[in-house]
XYZ file of N, CA, C and O in Angstrom:
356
model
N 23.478 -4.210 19.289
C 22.713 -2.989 19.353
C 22.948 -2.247 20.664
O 22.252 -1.403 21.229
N 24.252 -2.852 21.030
C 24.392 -1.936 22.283
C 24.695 -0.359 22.244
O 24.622 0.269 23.300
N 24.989 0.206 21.205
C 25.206 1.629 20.891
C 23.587 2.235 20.778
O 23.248 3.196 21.468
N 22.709 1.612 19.902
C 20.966 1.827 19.961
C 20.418 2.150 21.348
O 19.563 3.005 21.580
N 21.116 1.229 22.393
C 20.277 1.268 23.371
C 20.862 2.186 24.513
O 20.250 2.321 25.572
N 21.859 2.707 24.307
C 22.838 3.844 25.086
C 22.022 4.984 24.306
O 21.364 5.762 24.997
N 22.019 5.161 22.674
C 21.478 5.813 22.503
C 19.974 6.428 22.916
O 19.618 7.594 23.088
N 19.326 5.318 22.994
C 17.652 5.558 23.735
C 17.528 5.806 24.621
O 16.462 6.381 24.838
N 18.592 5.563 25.981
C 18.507 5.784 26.685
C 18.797 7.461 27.744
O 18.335 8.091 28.695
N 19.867 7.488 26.729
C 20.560 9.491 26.594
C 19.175 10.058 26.004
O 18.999 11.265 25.841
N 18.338 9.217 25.739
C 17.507 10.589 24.705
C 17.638 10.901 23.241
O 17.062 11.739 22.545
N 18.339 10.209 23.027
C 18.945 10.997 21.788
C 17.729 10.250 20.247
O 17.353 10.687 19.159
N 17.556 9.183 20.907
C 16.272 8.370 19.678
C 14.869 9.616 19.561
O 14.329 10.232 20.480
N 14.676 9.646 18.537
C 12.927 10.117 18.293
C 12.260 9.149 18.065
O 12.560 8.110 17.476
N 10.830 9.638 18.778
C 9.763 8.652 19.050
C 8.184 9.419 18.691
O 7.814 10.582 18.845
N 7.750 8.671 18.360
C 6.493 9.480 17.726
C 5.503 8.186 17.271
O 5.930 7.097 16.886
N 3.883 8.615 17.426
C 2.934 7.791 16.798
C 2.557 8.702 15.915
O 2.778 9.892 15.690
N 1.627 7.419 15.259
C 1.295 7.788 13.836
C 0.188 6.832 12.951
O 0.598 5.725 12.603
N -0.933 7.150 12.650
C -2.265 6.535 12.403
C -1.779 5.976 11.247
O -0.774 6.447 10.715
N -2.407 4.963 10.756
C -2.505 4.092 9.334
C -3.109 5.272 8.832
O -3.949 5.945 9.430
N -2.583 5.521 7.566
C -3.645 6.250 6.922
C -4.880 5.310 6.183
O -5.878 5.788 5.645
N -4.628 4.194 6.270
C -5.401 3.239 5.686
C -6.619 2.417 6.739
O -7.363 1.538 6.304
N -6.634 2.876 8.087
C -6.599 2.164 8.961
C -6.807 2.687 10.166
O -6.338 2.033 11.098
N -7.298 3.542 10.393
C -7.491 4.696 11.872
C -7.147 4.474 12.902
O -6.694 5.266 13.728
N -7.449 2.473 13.069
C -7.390 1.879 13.871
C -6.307 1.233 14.554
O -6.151 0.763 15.680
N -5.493 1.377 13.347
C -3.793 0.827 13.509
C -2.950 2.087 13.593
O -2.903 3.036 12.811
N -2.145 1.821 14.986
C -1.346 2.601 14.851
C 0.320 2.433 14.923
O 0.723 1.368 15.389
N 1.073 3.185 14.593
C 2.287 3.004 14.359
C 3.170 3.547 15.424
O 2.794 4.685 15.709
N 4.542 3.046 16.355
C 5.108 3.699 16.997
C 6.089 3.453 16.060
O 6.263 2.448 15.371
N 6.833 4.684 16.121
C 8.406 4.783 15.571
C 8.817 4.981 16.517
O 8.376 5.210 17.644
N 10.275 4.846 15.804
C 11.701 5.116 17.043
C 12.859 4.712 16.250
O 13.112 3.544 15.958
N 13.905 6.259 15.743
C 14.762 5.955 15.104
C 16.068 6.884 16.007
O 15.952 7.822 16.796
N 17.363 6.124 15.469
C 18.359 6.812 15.939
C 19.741 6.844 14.383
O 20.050 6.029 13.514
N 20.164 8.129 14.716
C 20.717 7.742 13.573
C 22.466 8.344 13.792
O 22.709 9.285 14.546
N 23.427 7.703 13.093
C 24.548 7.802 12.829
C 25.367 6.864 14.580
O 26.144 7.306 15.426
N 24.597 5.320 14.414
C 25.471 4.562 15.252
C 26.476 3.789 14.515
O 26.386 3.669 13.293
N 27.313 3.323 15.107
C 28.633 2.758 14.377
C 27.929 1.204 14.422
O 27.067 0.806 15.206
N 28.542 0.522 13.402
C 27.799 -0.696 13.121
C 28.166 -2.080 13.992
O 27.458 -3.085 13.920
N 29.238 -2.005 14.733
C 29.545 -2.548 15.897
C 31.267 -2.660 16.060
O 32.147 -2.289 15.283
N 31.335 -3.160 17.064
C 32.903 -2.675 17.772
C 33.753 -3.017 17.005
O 34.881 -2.659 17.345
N 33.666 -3.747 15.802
C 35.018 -4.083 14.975
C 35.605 -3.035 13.885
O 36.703 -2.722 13.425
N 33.917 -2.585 13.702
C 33.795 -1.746 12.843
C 33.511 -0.181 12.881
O 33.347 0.276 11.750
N 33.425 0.643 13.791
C 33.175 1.670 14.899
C 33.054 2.718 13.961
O 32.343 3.672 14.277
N 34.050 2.711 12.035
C 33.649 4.069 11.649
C 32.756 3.469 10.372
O 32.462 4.258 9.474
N 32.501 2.652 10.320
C 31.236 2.646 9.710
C 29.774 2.950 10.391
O 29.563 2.587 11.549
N 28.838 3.588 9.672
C 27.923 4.338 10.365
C 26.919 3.860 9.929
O 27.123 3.300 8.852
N 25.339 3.794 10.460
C 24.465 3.353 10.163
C 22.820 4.057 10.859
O 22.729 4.447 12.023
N 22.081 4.077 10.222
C 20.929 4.205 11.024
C 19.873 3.516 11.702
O 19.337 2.887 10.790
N 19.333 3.291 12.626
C 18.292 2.535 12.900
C 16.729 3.051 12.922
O 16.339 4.182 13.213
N 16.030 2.041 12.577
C 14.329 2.485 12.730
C 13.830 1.399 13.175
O 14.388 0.356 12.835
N 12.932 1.349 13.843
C 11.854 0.750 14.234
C 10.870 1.000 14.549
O 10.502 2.088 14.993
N 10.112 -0.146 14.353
C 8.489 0.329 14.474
C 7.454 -0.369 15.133
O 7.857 -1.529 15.214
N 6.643 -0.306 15.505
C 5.350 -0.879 16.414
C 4.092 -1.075 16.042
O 3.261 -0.327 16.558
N 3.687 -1.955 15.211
C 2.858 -1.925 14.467
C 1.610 -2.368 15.972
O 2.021 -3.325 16.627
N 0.248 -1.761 16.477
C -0.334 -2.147 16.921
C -1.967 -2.018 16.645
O -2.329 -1.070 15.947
N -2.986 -2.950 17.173
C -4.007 -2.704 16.898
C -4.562 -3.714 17.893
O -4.029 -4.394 18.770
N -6.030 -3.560 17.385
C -7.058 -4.121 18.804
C -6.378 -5.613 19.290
O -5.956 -5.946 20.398
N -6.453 -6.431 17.907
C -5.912 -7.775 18.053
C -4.301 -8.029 18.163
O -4.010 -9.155 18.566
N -3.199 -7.148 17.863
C -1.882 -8.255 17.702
C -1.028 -6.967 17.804
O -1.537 -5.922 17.399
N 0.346 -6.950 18.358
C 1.255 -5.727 18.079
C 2.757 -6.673 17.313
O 3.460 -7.586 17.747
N 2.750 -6.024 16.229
C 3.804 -6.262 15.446
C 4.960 -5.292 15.751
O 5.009 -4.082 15.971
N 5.924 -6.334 15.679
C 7.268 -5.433 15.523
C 8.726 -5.317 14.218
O 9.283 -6.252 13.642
N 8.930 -4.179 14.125
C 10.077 -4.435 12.773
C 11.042 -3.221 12.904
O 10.859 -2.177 13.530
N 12.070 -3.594 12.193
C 13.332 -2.803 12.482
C 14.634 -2.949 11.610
O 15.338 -3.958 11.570
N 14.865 -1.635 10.834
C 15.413 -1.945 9.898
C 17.027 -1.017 10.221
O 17.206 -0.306 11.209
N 17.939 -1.235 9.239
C 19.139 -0.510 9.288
C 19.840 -0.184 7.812
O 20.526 -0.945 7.130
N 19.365 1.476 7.480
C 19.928 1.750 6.926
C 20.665 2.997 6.453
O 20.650 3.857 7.335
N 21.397 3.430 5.189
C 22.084 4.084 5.443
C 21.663 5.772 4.882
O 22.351 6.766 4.652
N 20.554 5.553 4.830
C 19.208 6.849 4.914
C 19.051 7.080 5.693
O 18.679 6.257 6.530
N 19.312 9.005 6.109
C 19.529 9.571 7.241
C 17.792 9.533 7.683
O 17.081 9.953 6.770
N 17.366 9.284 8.395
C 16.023 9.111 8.803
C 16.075 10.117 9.745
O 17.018 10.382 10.490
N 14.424 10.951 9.619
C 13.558 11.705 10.048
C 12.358 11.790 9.699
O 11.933 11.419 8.605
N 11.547 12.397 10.791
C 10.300 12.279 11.189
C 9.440 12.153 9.881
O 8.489 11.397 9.682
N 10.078 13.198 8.928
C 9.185 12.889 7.867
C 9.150 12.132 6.683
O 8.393 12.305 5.728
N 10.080 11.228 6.824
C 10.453 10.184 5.972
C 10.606 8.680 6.550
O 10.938 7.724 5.850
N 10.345 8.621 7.791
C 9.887 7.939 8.423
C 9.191 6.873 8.116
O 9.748 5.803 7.867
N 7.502 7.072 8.087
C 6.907 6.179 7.353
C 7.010 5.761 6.080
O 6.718 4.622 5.717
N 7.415 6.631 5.371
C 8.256 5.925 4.012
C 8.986 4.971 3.898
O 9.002 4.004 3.137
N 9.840 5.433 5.031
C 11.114 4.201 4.516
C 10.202 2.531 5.521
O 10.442 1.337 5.341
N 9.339 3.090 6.361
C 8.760 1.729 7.068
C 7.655 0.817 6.132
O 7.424 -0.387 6.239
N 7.129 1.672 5.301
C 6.237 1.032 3.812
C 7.288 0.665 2.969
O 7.200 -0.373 2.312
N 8.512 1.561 2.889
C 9.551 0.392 1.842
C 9.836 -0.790 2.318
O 9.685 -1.867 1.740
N 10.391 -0.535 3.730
C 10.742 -2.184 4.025
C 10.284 -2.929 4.129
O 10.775 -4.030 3.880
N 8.602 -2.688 4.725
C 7.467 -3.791 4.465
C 7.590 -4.196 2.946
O 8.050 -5.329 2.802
N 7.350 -3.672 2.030
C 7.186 -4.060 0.886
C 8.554 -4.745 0.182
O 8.571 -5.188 -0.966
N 9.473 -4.739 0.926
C 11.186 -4.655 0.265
C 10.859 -4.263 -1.522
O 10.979 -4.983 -2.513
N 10.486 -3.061 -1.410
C 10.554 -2.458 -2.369
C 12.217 -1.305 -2.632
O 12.366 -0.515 -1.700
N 13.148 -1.232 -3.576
C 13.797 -0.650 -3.678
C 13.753 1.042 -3.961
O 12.927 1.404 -4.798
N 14.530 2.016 -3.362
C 14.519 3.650 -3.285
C 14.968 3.230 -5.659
O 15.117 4.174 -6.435
């Protein structure tokens, strides 16, 4: 994930919270970057990353997925309820 973290670091990741809608109390950090190469062997294959921050009074969860859904802000939590659920698009 060394391309992720060049990327976060340029700026180039979006970052944003975001309430449970289920849950007021839980909140969500995202942080996605998208169109990194999937690593040095492979440089033109492309991929996206997301991750997320699941936190609340008691415990902060973390998860992070890679795929090849151009991710933005507003599809975001979507694709982070699919992967919780490994439910298929």
């Amino acid at each position: 994930m060394e391309k992720a973290d060049e990327a976060i670091a340029d700026s180039r990741a979006v970052e944003f919270w975001d309430a449970a809608e289920d849950n007021p109390e839980t909140l969500h950090y995202f942080r996605f970057v998208n169109d990194l190469p999937l690593n040095k062997s492979h440089p033109n294959l492309r991929m996206n990353l997301l991750e997320c921050s699941q936190v609340t009074r008691k415990e902060l969860l973390r998860f992070s997925w890679v795929t090849d859904i151009l991710i933005r802000r507003v599809n975001a939590v979507t694709l982070m309820r699919i992967g919780r659920s490994r439910r298929l698009l």
